[in-house]
Coordinates of C-alpha atoms in Angstrom, one line a residue:
X1 CA -76.3 -106.9 56.1
X2 CA -73.0 -106.4 56.9
X3 CA -74.5 -102.9 59.0
X4 CA -70.9 -101.4 59.2
X5 CA -70.3 -101.4 55.5
X6 CA -73.7 -100.2 54.5
X7 CA -73.1 -97.0 56.6
X8 CA -70.2 -96.9 55.5
X9 CA -71.1 -96.7 51.8
X10 CA -74.3 -94.3 53.2
X11 CA -71.4 -92.1 54.8
X12 CA -69.6 -92.2 51.4
X13 CA -71.8 -91.5 48.8
X14 CA -73.2 -88.1 50.9
X15 CA -70.1 -86.8 51.7
X16 CA -68.5 -86.9 55.0
X17 CA -68.1 -83.1 55.0
X18 CA -71.5 -83.2 53.9
X19 CA -73.2 -84.6 57.0
X20 CA -74.5 -82.0 59.7
X21 CA -77.1 -84.2 62.2
X22 CA -78.4 -87.0 61.6
X23 CA -81.1 -89.5 63.1
X24 CA -83.5 -92.7 62.3
X25 CA -86.9 -93.7 62.9
X26 CA -88.5 -97.2 62.0
X27 CA -87.6 -97.4 58.4
X28 CA -84.6 -94.7 57.2
X29 CA -81.6 -93.0 57.9
X30 CA -83.0 -89.5 58.0
X31 CA -80.4 -87.1 57.5
X32 CA -79.2 -83.5 57.5
X33 CA -76.9 -81.8 54.9
X34 CA -75.3 -78.5 54.3
X35 CA -75.6 -79.0 49.9
X36 CA -77.9 -82.6 48.5
X37 CA -75.5 -81.9 44.9
X38 CA -73.2 -83.0 46.7
X39 CA -74.9 -86.9 46.6
X40 CA -73.5 -88.8 44.8
X41 CA -77.4 -90.3 44.3
X42 CA -76.5 -92.6 41.4
X43 CA -74.2 -95.0 43.7
X44 CA -77.5 -94.7 46.5
X45 CA -79.9 -95.8 44.0
X46 CA -77.4 -98.8 43.4
X47 CA -75.9 -100.5 46.0
X48 CA -78.1 -103.6 47.1
X49 CA -78.9 -102.3 50.2
X50 CA -80.8 -99.4 50.1
X51 CA -84.6 -99.5 49.4
X52 CA -84.9 -96.0 48.3
X53 CA -83.6 -91.8 49.1
X54 CA -86.0 -88.8 48.9
X55 CA -85.5 -85.6 50.2
X56 CA -88.4 -83.4 52.3
X57 CA -88.2 -80.6 54.8
X58 CA -84.6 -80.0 54.7
X59 CA -84.3 -83.9 55.7
X60 CA -82.5 -86.6 53.2
X61 CA -83.6 -89.5 53.6
X62 CA -81.9 -92.8 53.2
X63 CA -84.3 -96.0 53.0
X64 CA -82.8 -99.3 55.1
X65 CA -85.8 -100.7 56.9
X66 CA -86.8 -102.1 59.6
X67 CA -84.2 -103.6 62.7
X68 CA -81.7 -102.8 59.9
X69 CA -81.7 -99.3 60.7
X70 CA -81.6 -99.1 64.3
X71 CA -77.6 -101.0 63.6
X72 CA -77.1 -99.4 60.6
X73 CA -77.0 -96.3 62.4
X74 CA -75.4 -96.7 65.4
X75 CA -72.9 -97.9 63.0
X76 CA -73.1 -94.6 61.0
X77 CA -72.9 -92.6 65.3
X78 CA -69.5 -94.3 66.0
X79 CA -67.8 -93.4 62.5
X80 CA -69.3 -90.6 61.8
X81 CA -69.0 -89.6 65.8
X82 CA -71.8 -87.0 65.9
X83 CA -74.3 -86.8 68.5
X84 CA -77.8 -89.1 68.8
X85 CA -80.2 -87.6 68.1
X86 CA -84.2 -88.3 67.7
X87 CA -86.4 -87.1 64.6
X88 CA -88.0 -83.6 66.8
X89 CA -84.5 -82.5 66.7
X90 CA -83.2 -83.1 63.8
X91 CA -86.4 -81.4 63.0
X92 CA -85.0 -78.6 65.0
X93 CA -81.4 -78.7 63.3
X94 CA -83.0 -78.2 59.6
X95 CA -85.3 -75.7 60.2
X96 CA -81.7 -73.8 61.6
X97 CA -81.3 -70.5 59.6
X98 CA -84.4 -71.4 57.9
X99 CA -87.0 -68.8 57.3
X100 CA -90.6 -69.6 57.6
X101 CA -92.0 -68.3 54.2
X102 CA -96.0 -67.2 55.1
X103 CA -97.3 -68.3 51.7
X104 CA -96.8 -72.3 52.3
X105 CA -98.1 -72.3 55.8
X106 CA -101.5 -69.9 54.0
X107 CA -101.1 -72.8 53.0
X108 CA -100.8 -75.6 55.3
X109 CA -103.7 -74.1 57.1
X110 CA -106.2 -74.0 53.7
X111 CA -105.0 -78.1 53.5
X112 CA -105.2 -79.0 56.7
X113 CA -109.0 -77.4 57.1
X114 CA -110.2 -78.2 53.6
X115 CA -109.1 -81.8 53.2
X116 CA -111.2 -83.4 56.0
X117 CA -114.4 -82.1 54.5
X118 CA -113.4 -82.6 51.1
X119 CA -115.3 -86.8 51.3
X120 CA -118.0 -85.0 51.7
X121 CA -118.1 -82.4 48.9
X122 CA -116.7 -86.1 47.1
X123 CA -120.1 -87.9 48.1
X124 CA -122.3 -84.4 47.1
X125 CA -120.5 -83.9 44.0
X126 CA -120.8 -87.6 43.0
X127 CA -124.7 -87.8 43.5
X128 CA -125.1 -84.4 41.5
X129 CA -123.3 -86.1 38.2
X130 CA -125.4 -89.1 38.9
X131 CA -128.6 -86.5 38.9
X132 CA -127.4 -84.9 36.0
X133 CA -126.6 -88.3 34.3
X134 CA -130.5 -88.7 35.0
X135 CA -132.1 -85.8 34.1
X136 CA -129.5 -84.7 31.3
X137 CA -130.9 -84.6 28.0
X138 CA -129.5 -85.8 24.5
X139 CA -126.7 -88.7 26.3
X140 CA -129.5 -91.9 25.6
X141 CA -131.5 -90.0 22.8
X142 CA -133.2 -86.8 22.8
X143 CA -134.4 -87.6 25.8
X144 CA -133.5 -87.4 29.5
X145 CA -133.5 -91.1 31.4
X146 CA -136.3 -89.8 34.0
X147 CA -138.2 -88.8 30.9
X148 CA -138.1 -92.0 29.3
X149 CA -138.4 -93.8 32.8
X150 CA -141.0 -91.8 34.3
X151 CA -141.2 -94.2 37.0
X152 CA -137.5 -93.4 38.2
X153 CA -138.5 -89.6 38.9
X154 CA -138.7 -90.0 43.0
X155 CA -135.3 -91.3 43.2
X156 CA -133.7 -88.7 41.4
X157 CA -135.6 -86.1 43.3
X158 CA -134.2 -87.7 46.8
X159 CA -131.0 -88.0 45.1
X160 CA -131.1 -84.0 43.9
X161 CA -131.9 -83.0 48.0
X162 CA -128.8 -85.3 48.3
X163 CA -126.2 -84.6 46.2
X164 CA -127.0 -80.7 47.2
X165 CA -127.2 -80.8 51.2
X166 CA -123.0 -80.3 51.7
X167 CA -122.6 -77.4 49.7
X168 CA -125.8 -75.9 50.6
X169 CA -124.6 -76.1 54.2
X170 CA -120.9 -76.4 53.3
X171 CA -120.3 -73.6 56.4
X172 CA -121.2 -75.6 58.6
X173 CA -118.3 -78.6 57.6
X174 CA -116.3 -75.6 57.4
X175 CA -117.0 -74.2 60.6
X176 CA -116.5 -77.7 62.5
X177 CA -112.8 -79.1 60.4
X178 CA -111.4 -74.3 61.0
X179 CA -112.2 -74.5 64.3
X180 CA -110.6 -77.7 64.7
X181 CA -107.4 -76.2 62.9
X182 CA -107.5 -72.9 65.1
X183 CA -108.3 -74.6 68.2
X184 CA -112.0 -73.7 68.9
X185 CA -114.8 -75.9 70.2
X186 CA -115.5 -78.0 67.3
X187 CA -119.2 -77.8 67.7
X188 CA -118.5 -74.0 68.7
X189 CA -117.9 -74.2 64.7
X190 CA -120.9 -76.1 63.1
X191 CA -123.0 -73.9 65.7
X192 CA -121.9 -70.7 63.7
X193 CA -122.0 -72.6 60.6
X194 CA -125.1 -73.6 61.0
X195 CA -126.7 -70.3 61.9
X196 CA -125.4 -68.6 58.8
X197 CA -127.3 -70.5 57.1
X198 CA -130.4 -71.7 58.3
X199 CA -133.8 -71.1 56.7
X200 CA -135.2 -68.6 59.3
X201 CA -132.9 -65.8 57.5
X202 CA -135.0 -64.4 55.4
X203 CA -132.2 -63.4 52.6
X204 CA -130.1 -60.5 52.3
X205 CA -134.1 -58.7 50.9
X206 CA -134.6 -58.7 55.3
X207 CA -133.5 -56.3 58.3
X208 CA -133.0 -56.5 61.9
X209 CA -133.0 -53.4 63.8
X210 CA -130.7 -53.3 65.9
X211 CA -130.9 -49.8 67.7
X212 CA -131.4 -48.5 65.1
X213 CA -129.2 -50.1 62.2
X214 CA -130.4 -52.3 59.5
X215 CA -128.6 -55.2 59.2
X216 CA -129.7 -57.8 56.3
X217 CA -130.7 -61.2 56.9
X218 CA -128.6 -62.8 54.7
X219 CA -128.6 -66.7 54.0
X220 CA -124.8 -67.5 53.7
X221 CA -125.6 -71.0 52.2
X222 CA -122.7 -72.3 49.4
X223 CA -119.9 -70.1 51.2
X224 CA -116.7 -70.8 52.2
X225 CA -114.9 -66.8 53.4
X226 CA -117.1 -66.0 55.2
X227 CA -117.2 -68.1 57.8
X228 CA -113.9 -68.9 58.1
X229 CA -113.3 -65.7 59.1
X230 CA -116.0 -65.5 61.3
X231 CA -114.5 -69.2 62.9
X232 CA -111.5 -67.3 63.0
X233 CA -112.7 -64.5 65.6
X234 CA -114.6 -67.3 67.4
X235 CA -111.7 -68.9 67.8
X236 CA -110.5 -66.1 68.9
X237 CA -112.5 -65.0 71.6
X238 CA -113.4 -68.7 73.2
X239 CA -109.9 -68.6 74.2
X240 CA -109.4 -65.6 75.6
X241 CA -112.6 -66.1 78.0
X242 CA -111.6 -69.4 78.9
X243 CA -108.4 -67.3 80.6
X244 CA -111.0 -64.4 81.7
X245 CA -114.1 -65.7 82.8
X246 CA -113.4 -68.0 86.7
X247 CA -114.5 -71.9 86.1
X248 CA -117.2 -71.6 88.2
X249 CA -119.0 -70.0 85.4
X250 CA -116.8 -70.8 82.0
X251 CA -118.8 -73.7 80.5
X252 CA -121.8 -71.7 80.9
X253 CA -120.5 -68.3 79.6
X254 CA -117.7 -68.8 77.3
X255 CA -119.6 -70.4 74.7
X256 CA -122.3 -68.1 75.1
X257 CA -120.7 -65.0 74.8
X258 CA -118.8 -65.9 71.5
X259 CA -121.4 -67.6 69.7
X260 CA -123.3 -64.2 70.7
X261 CA -120.4 -62.0 69.7
X262 CA -119.4 -63.7 66.7
X263 CA -123.0 -64.4 65.2
X264 CA -123.7 -60.6 65.6
X265 CA -120.1 -59.5 64.3
X266 CA -120.6 -62.1 61.6
X267 CA -124.0 -60.6 60.1
X268 CA -122.8 -57.3 60.4
X269 CA -119.8 -57.1 59.1
X270 CA -117.7 -60.2 58.1
X271 CA -120.5 -61.9 56.1
X272 CA -121.3 -58.6 54.2
X273 CA -117.1 -57.5 53.5
X274 CA -115.7 -61.3 53.0
X275 CA -118.9 -62.9 50.7
X276 CA -117.9 -59.8 49.1
X277 CA -114.6 -60.4 48.0
X278 CA -115.7 -64.3 48.1
X279 CA -117.7 -63.7 44.6
X280 CA -115.5 -61.5 43.0
X281 CA -112.6 -63.9 43.3
X282 CA -114.6 -67.0 42.4
X283 CA -115.6 -64.1 39.2
X284 CA -112.6 -64.2 38.6
X285 CA -111.3 -67.4 38.5
X286 CA -114.4 -68.0 36.1
X287 CA -113.9 -65.2 34.2
X288 CA -110.4 -66.3 33.7
X289 CA -111.1 -70.0 33.2
X290 CA -113.8 -68.2 30.1
X291 CA -111.6 -66.2 28.9
X292 CA -108.6 -68.1 28.4
X293 CA -110.3 -70.8 27.0
X294 CA -107.7 -74.0 25.5
X295 CA -105.3 -71.7 26.0
X296 CA -104.7 -71.0 29.7
X297 CA -105.8 -74.6 31.1
X298 CA -102.7 -75.4 28.6
X299 CA -100.9 -73.1 30.6
X300 CA -102.3 -74.5 33.6
X301 CA -101.7 -78.0 32.6
X302 CA -98.0 -77.2 31.5
X303 CA -97.3 -76.3 34.8
X304 CA -99.5 -78.6 37.2
X305 CA -97.3 -81.1 38.4
X306 CA -94.5 -78.1 38.6
X307 CA -96.8 -76.7 41.2
X308 CA -97.6 -79.8 42.8
X309 CA -93.8 -80.2 43.7
X310 CA -93.8 -76.9 45.8
X311 CA -97.0 -77.6 47.7
X312 CA -99.2 -74.5 46.4
X313 CA -101.9 -77.3 44.6
X314 CA -102.6 -78.0 48.6
X315 CA -104.6 -74.3 48.2
X316 CA -106.6 -75.7 45.7
X317 CA -109.3 -77.6 47.2
X318 CA -110.3 -74.0 49.1
X319 CA -110.6 -72.9 45.6
X320 CA -112.3 -75.9 44.0
X321 CA -114.9 -75.6 46.7
X322 CA -116.5 -72.2 46.0
X323 CA -116.0 -73.3 42.3
X324 CA -118.2 -76.5 43.3
X325 CA -120.6 -74.7 45.0
X326 CA -121.1 -72.4 41.9
X327 CA -121.8 -75.0 40.0
X328 CA -124.5 -76.7 42.4
X329 CA -126.4 -73.7 42.6
X330 CA -126.0 -73.1 38.6
X331 CA -124.7 -76.1 36.6
X332 CA -124.6 -73.4 34.1
X333 CA -121.4 -72.0 35.7
X334 CA -117.7 -73.1 34.4
X335 CA -117.7 -76.7 37.5
X336 CA -114.0 -77.4 38.2
X337 CA -111.7 -76.8 35.7
X338 CA -108.8 -77.9 38.2
X339 CA -110.0 -81.3 38.5
X340 CA -109.7 -82.2 35.0
X341 CA -106.2 -80.0 35.6
X342 CA -105.1 -82.7 37.8
X343 CA -105.9 -85.7 36.1
X344 CA -104.4 -84.5 32.9
X345 CA -101.2 -84.0 35.1
X346 CA -101.5 -87.3 36.3
X347 CA -101.9 -89.1 34.0
X348 CA -99.2 -88.0 32.3
X349 CA -96.3 -87.9 34.7
X350 CA -98.1 -91.9 34.8
X351 CA -96.9 -92.3 31.5
X352 CA -94.1 -91.0 32.1
X353 CA -93.2 -93.3 34.5
X354 CA -94.4 -97.0 32.7
X355 CA -91.9 -94.9 30.0
X356 CA -89.0 -94.9 32.3
X357 CA -89.7 -99.1 33.3
X358 CA -89.6 -99.8 29.4
X359 CA -86.3 -98.1 29.3
X360 CA -84.4 -99.3 31.6
X361 CA -82.8 -103.0 33.5
X362 CA -82.4 -101.7 36.5
X363 CA -84.9 -103.9 39.4
X364 CA -84.9 -101.6 41.5
X365 CA -86.3 -98.8 39.8
X366 CA -88.3 -101.2 37.4
X367 CA -90.3 -102.0 40.4
X368 CA -90.5 -98.6 42.1
X369 CA -91.7 -97.3 38.2
X370 CA -94.7 -99.6 38.3
X371 CA -95.9 -99.4 41.2
X372 CA -95.5 -95.7 41.7
X373 CA -97.1 -95.8 37.9
X374 CA -100.0 -97.6 38.6
X375 CA -100.7 -94.7 41.7
X376 CA -100.1 -92.2 39.6
X377 CA -102.6 -93.0 37.7
X378 CA -105.2 -93.1 40.5
X379 CA -104.1 -89.7 41.1
X380 CA -101.4 -89.9 44.2
X381 CA -97.9 -88.8 42.4
X382 CA -96.0 -88.0 44.9
X383 CA -94.1 -91.5 44.5
X384 CA -94.2 -91.1 40.5
X385 CA -92.9 -87.7 40.8
X386 CA -89.8 -87.8 43.9
X387 CA -89.0 -91.7 43.0
X388 CA -88.4 -91.1 39.7
X389 CA -89.4 -88.9 37.2
X390 CA -87.7 -86.3 39.3
X391 CA -84.5 -88.2 39.4
X392 CA -83.9 -88.6 35.5
X393 CA -85.8 -85.3 35.1
X394 CA -86.8 -85.5 31.2
X395 CA -89.4 -87.7 31.7
X396 CA -90.5 -85.3 34.4
X397 CA -90.3 -82.2 31.3
X398 CA -91.8 -84.2 28.9
X399 CA -95.0 -85.2 31.3
X400 CA -95.1 -82.0 31.5
X401 CA -96.3 -81.4 27.5
X402 CA -97.8 -84.0 27.7
X403 CA -100.5 -82.5 30.3
X404 CA -100.4 -79.2 29.1
X405 CA -101.0 -80.8 25.7
X406 CA -104.4 -82.7 26.7
X407 CA -105.8 -79.9 29.4
X408 CA -105.8 -77.3 25.8
X409 CA -108.1 -79.8 23.9
X410 CA -109.5 -80.4 27.3
X411 CA -110.0 -76.6 27.7
X412 CA -111.1 -76.3 24.2
X413 CA -114.3 -78.9 24.5
X414 CA -115.6 -77.6 27.1
X415 CA -114.7 -80.2 29.6
X416 CA -115.8 -79.9 33.4
X417 CA -115.8 -81.3 36.7
X418 CA -119.1 -81.7 38.8
X419 CA -117.2 -82.9 41.9
X420 CA -113.6 -84.2 43.6
X421 CA -112.5 -87.4 43.4
X422 CA -109.7 -89.3 42.3
X423 CA -108.1 -87.5 39.6
X424 CA -106.4 -90.1 37.4
X425 CA -108.1 -92.9 35.2
X426 CA -111.2 -93.1 37.8
X427 CA -111.4 -89.1 37.9
X428 CA -114.8 -90.1 35.1
X429 CA -116.9 -90.8 37.5
X430 CA -116.5 -86.9 39.0
X431 CA -117.2 -85.8 35.4
X432 CA -120.0 -83.5 33.7
X433 CA -121.8 -86.6 32.1
X434 CA -122.4 -84.9 28.8
X435 CA -118.8 -84.6 28.7
X436 CA -117.7 -87.7 29.6
X437 CA -117.0 -88.9 26.3
X438 CA -114.3 -86.1 25.4
X439 CA -112.2 -86.2 29.3
X440 CA -111.9 -89.9 28.1
X441 CA -110.4 -88.5 24.7
X442 CA -108.5 -85.9 27.1
X443 CA -107.2 -87.9 29.0
X444 CA -105.4 -90.3 26.3
X445 CA -103.8 -87.6 24.9
X446 CA -101.8 -87.1 27.7
X447 CA -101.4 -90.1 28.5
X448 CA -99.7 -91.7 24.6
X449 CA -97.9 -87.5 24.3
X450 CA -96.2 -88.5 27.4
X451 CA -95.9 -91.9 26.9
X452 CA -94.1 -91.6 24.0
X453 CA -92.2 -88.5 24.4
X454 CA -90.3 -90.5 28.1
X455 CA -89.2 -93.0 25.8
X456 CA -88.3 -91.5 21.8
X457 CA -86.5 -89.4 23.6
X458 CA -84.9 -91.7 27.1
X459 CA -84.0 -93.7 24.0
X460 CA -82.5 -92.0 22.1
X461 CA -81.4 -89.1 23.7
X462 CA -80.3 -90.5 27.5
X463 CA -80.0 -94.0 26.8
X464 CA -77.1 -94.6 27.9
X465 CA -78.2 -91.9 31.5
X466 CA -81.3 -95.1 31.6
X467 CA -78.9 -97.6 30.7
X468 CA -75.6 -96.4 33.5
X469 CA -78.4 -97.8 36.2
X470 CA -77.3 -101.0 35.2
X471 CA -73.8 -101.0 36.3
X472 CA -72.7 -103.3 38.4
X473 CA -73.0 -103.0 42.9
X474 CA -71.1 -101.0 45.0
X475 CA -67.0 -102.5 45.0
X476 CA -67.5 -102.4 48.5
X477 CA -70.2 -105.7 48.0
X478 CA -67.9 -108.9 46.4
X479 CA -69.4 -111.5 44.2
X480 CA -68.7 -113.7 46.8
X481 CA -70.4 -111.9 48.7
X482 CA -74.2 -111.3 46.1
X483 CA -73.0 -115.0 45.1
X484 CA -73.5 -115.7 49.4
X485 CA -76.9 -113.2 49.3
X486 CA -78.7 -114.5 46.4
X487 CA -78.0 -118.6 48.2
X488 CA -79.5 -117.2 51.0
X489 CA -82.6 -115.4 49.2
X490 CA -83.9 -119.1 47.5
X491 CA -83.4 -120.8 50.6
X492 CA -85.9 -118.5 52.3
X493 CA -88.3 -118.3 49.6
X494 CA -88.5 -122.5 49.4
X495 CA -89.4 -122.5 53.0
X496 CA -91.8 -119.7 52.9
X497 CA -96.1 -121.5 52.9
X498 CA -98.2 -118.7 51.2
X499 CA -100.9 -117.3 54.6
X500 CA -103.0 -115.0 55.3
X501 CA -102.6 -111.4 57.3
X502 CA -105.0 -110.6 59.7
X503 CA -105.8 -107.1 60.1
X504 CA -103.7 -106.1 63.4
X505 CA -106.9 -103.9 64.2
X506 CA -109.9 -102.2 63.7
X507 CA -110.6 -99.8 60.9
X508 CA -110.9 -99.6 57.2
X509 CA -108.7 -101.1 55.1
X510 CA -107.1 -98.7 52.7
X511 CA -104.6 -99.4 49.7
X512 CA -101.1 -98.5 51.0
X513 CA -100.5 -96.4 47.9
X514 CA -102.7 -93.9 49.9
X515 CA -100.6 -93.2 52.9
X516 CA -99.1 -90.1 52.8
X517 CA -96.2 -91.4 52.7
X518 CA -93.1 -92.4 49.9
X519 CA -92.0 -94.8 51.4
X520 CA -95.4 -96.2 51.7
X521 CA -96.9 -95.5 49.2
X522 CA -94.2 -96.4 46.7
X523 CA -94.7 -99.9 47.6
X524 CA -90.6 -99.2 49.0
X525 CA -90.2 -101.0 52.0
X526 CA -92.4 -104.3 50.6
X527 CA -97.0 -104.8 49.5
X528 CA -99.4 -104.5 52.2
X529 CA -102.0 -102.9 53.3
X530 CA -103.6 -99.6 55.3
X531 CA -105.8 -99.3 57.9
X532 CA -107.6 -96.1 59.0
X533 CA -108.0 -97.2 62.7
X534 CA -111.3 -96.5 64.5
X535 CA -110.0 -98.9 67.3
X536 CA -106.6 -97.6 69.3
X537 CA -105.7 -101.3 70.3
X538 CA -102.7 -103.5 68.4
X539 CA -103.1 -106.8 67.6
X540 CA -100.6 -109.4 66.2
X541 CA -101.9 -110.2 62.7
X542 CA -100.0 -113.1 63.0
X543 CA -98.4 -116.2 64.9
X544 CA -94.1 -115.7 65.3
X545 CA -92.0 -114.4 67.0
X546 CA -91.5 -110.5 67.5
X547 CA -88.7 -109.0 65.9
X548 CA -88.8 -105.3 66.4
X549 CA -90.4 -103.0 69.5
X550 CA -89.4 -99.8 69.8
X551 CA -89.1 -97.9 72.7
X552 CA -91.1 -95.7 70.9
X553 CA -93.5 -97.8 70.2
X554 CA -94.9 -97.0 67.7
X555 CA -93.9 -99.6 65.0
X556 CA -93.8 -103.6 65.6
X557 CA -92.2 -106.5 63.7
X558 CA -92.4 -110.1 63.2
X559 CA -91.7 -113.1 61.7
X560 CA -94.3 -115.2 61.1
X561 CA -94.2 -119.4 61.8
X562 CA -94.6 -119.2 58.0
X563 CA -91.9 -117.0 57.4
X564 CA -93.8 -113.4 56.6
X565 CA -91.5 -110.8 58.1
X566 CA -94.5 -108.3 59.1
X567 CA -94.2 -104.4 59.8
X568 CA -97.6 -102.7 62.0
X569 CA -95.9 -98.7 61.0
X570 CA -98.5 -97.0 63.3
X571 CA -99.3 -93.5 62.3
X572 CA -96.4 -91.3 60.1
X573 CA -94.0 -89.3 62.0
X574 CA -94.9 -90.5 65.0
X575 CA -91.7 -91.6 66.1
X576 CA -91.2 -88.4 67.4
X577 CA -94.2 -88.5 70.6
X578 CA -91.3 -90.5 71.9
X579 CA -94.0 -92.9 73.5
X580 CA -96.3 -90.5 74.4
X581 CA -99.6 -91.6 74.2
X582 CA -98.4 -95.5 73.5
X583 CA -98.0 -98.1 75.2
X584 CA -96.2 -101.8 74.3
X585 CA -97.4 -105.2 75.8
X586 CA -94.7 -106.9 74.4
X587 CA -90.2 -107.3 73.9
X588 CA -88.1 -108.7 70.8
X589 CA -87.3 -111.7 71.2
X590 CA -91.3 -112.9 72.3
X591 CA -93.3 -115.2 70.8
X592 CA -96.7 -114.0 70.1
X593 CA -100.1 -115.5 68.6
X594 CA -102.5 -114.3 66.6
X595 CA -105.0 -111.5 68.3
X596 CA -102.5 -111.5 71.1
X597 CA -102.3 -107.7 72.1
X598 CA -99.1 -105.7 71.5
X599 CA -100.4 -102.1 72.5
X600 CA -102.4 -99.7 72.4
X601 CA -102.6 -96.3 71.5
X602 CA -104.3 -92.6 72.2
X603 CA -105.8 -92.3 69.2
X604 CA -107.7 -88.8 69.5
X605 CA -104.7 -87.8 71.5
X606 CA -102.6 -88.6 68.4
X607 CA -104.5 -86.7 66.2
X608 CA -104.6 -84.1 68.4
X609 CA -100.8 -83.6 68.1
X610 CA -101.1 -83.4 64.8
X611 CA -100.2 -86.5 63.2
X612 CA -101.9 -89.2 60.7
X613 CA -102.9 -92.1 62.5
X614 CA -103.2 -94.5 60.1
X615 CA -101.2 -98.3 60.4
X616 CA -99.0 -99.5 57.9
X617 CA -98.7 -104.0 57.4
X618 CA -96.7 -104.1 55.4
X619 CA -94.5 -107.2 54.0
X620 CA -91.1 -106.4 54.2
X621 CA -89.9 -109.7 51.9
X622 CA -92.1 -109.0 49.5
X623 CA -89.3 -109.8 47.2
X624 CA -89.1 -113.5 48.5
X625 CA -92.9 -114.1 47.8
X626 CA -94.5 -114.8 44.9
X627 CA -97.6 -112.3 44.8
X628 CA -98.8 -110.4 48.2
X629 CA -101.6 -108.5 47.4
X630 CA -103.9 -106.9 49.6
X631 CA -107.3 -108.3 49.8
X632 CA -110.2 -106.3 48.4
X633 CA -112.7 -107.4 50.6
X634 CA -111.9 -107.1 54.1
X635 CA -113.7 -105.9 57.4
X636 CA -113.3 -103.9 59.4
X637 CA -112.9 -105.3 62.4
X638 CA -108.8 -107.1 63.2
X639 CA -108.1 -110.5 62.9
X640 CA -110.0 -110.7 59.6
X641 CA -108.3 -111.1 56.4
X642 CA -105.8 -108.3 55.4
X643 CA -103.6 -109.5 52.7
X644 CA -103.0 -113.1 50.9
X645 CA -99.2 -114.0 50.7
X646 CA -98.8 -116.6 48.4
X647 CA -94.9 -118.5 48.2
X648 CA -92.8 -119.8 44.8
X649 CA -93.4 -122.8 44.0

């Protein structure tokens, strides 16, 4: 790569006078521009040295790749004369002159609280669906499975108990998560949830007589909003007492006073008021669903993906938990229709992306469309939305139509979900058993309508626009340079060998498509795997040479002796920490053996600072291999098999 020429092309394509500031991280240039509409997007898409672009948080990001991005940025600074900035400084520049949005801040707050507890609700909901499968008559005949096989009745009862627990004691889960978000002690937040759900409460008809004040012993099982407000009050009290009380008594009296005062306020004021508000919100949503029926679902399906592009969908888990809690308490209620709509919308966006795959001959776009299409069908649509469909526009709108038609059909058929889960092809696991057949039909409608509309419209009306992605590469790259590059790639391919890349850290392996960063989830940097770390020690996954060792210590690049170029990226946006909470033991150019320690990270401190600690392991020269595949049965230990790479014969 000619770093100077790449920098020149990027500057030309975004507009030299359009650049306000620039920084870089381990993989991409991050730019703040005056006007994003002035970017020559087509030229950047066709640039062979640019792996992709996207906009987020006021930044226009150009993906170059590990190692090369440093040199391109250096040339970028020389040419533009701009001041070098850290990514943290760039965030401040991007935020200048922008008013804070209280609605989005509130939605972000809800997202931070409810997203961590979703796994518990998914487990409970799926167990509930399994129990419904066992106990519902009419699925395999006039009798239920339990009636036909009485010997499994005990198992069914056990599953019912396990499925109900996360919803009955939801205030405890919400209390812990909310306390963490509000900056209070998590266990005090859990304690408030326990107080609100303890079996010793007599119910709304029982009262405590406190100095003549009759306080109802209401049990707040299944509730969400009352515990949120209570823990918010707890957080304020705890912080005040920490500030007011001397250190000698702080440890003892801050928890005591915080819990006692919050508990009293909860039963006297917070609980009764906000339980009424919570019930009213739930009833209003259910009424709206029951009243508008198929039409309402159709409108929701027609707008769902548009809502996703704004980020407003992050508030939906707060509503869905209420719907699922009501369903767990009374299966005759509506259940979670939001999840059903999400399934239709995600499948439609995936189908439209696959239609683009067949429309375009651009190899880069084909690769992005295929990987992001699969990701969308499995419930993660951001790569498909921002990487493909919104770039061409018409696939996005065709997908909206497909989603709207399918959601309307699902509403007419009363398809409902009993749990949260993967809102895509695997969503049937969360659907109420009796409605699974109609859910399958709805998903098929969503896929077919979105795919056909996108393909037909693109083929008949925008063929030239799609085909124009196949124009020759940027004029700055000569044919001779292209031939040299192709020859170099060919030689590299012949020198590669099959090998297995080990996990660099203890933790749970995951698909890259589940990473909350579209550069990695769309595999723009290459294929690989992710690991949710349980320990902060990072080990070398191969024997080879360290090619990248950033000063910020959040990423490493290693070229193995067999030719694999491995990027290990620790956390998302952790470059902003500037090395804080990280320690590195290696330098660029150093030889390492598989299993050698590369560095450490304080996972708790990084999480407390508000960063995702997921570790990404990416084979950045994926294009030179015949196949790069995550080993799906990988263990949780570092050094064990994680990724298999297969060389061309």
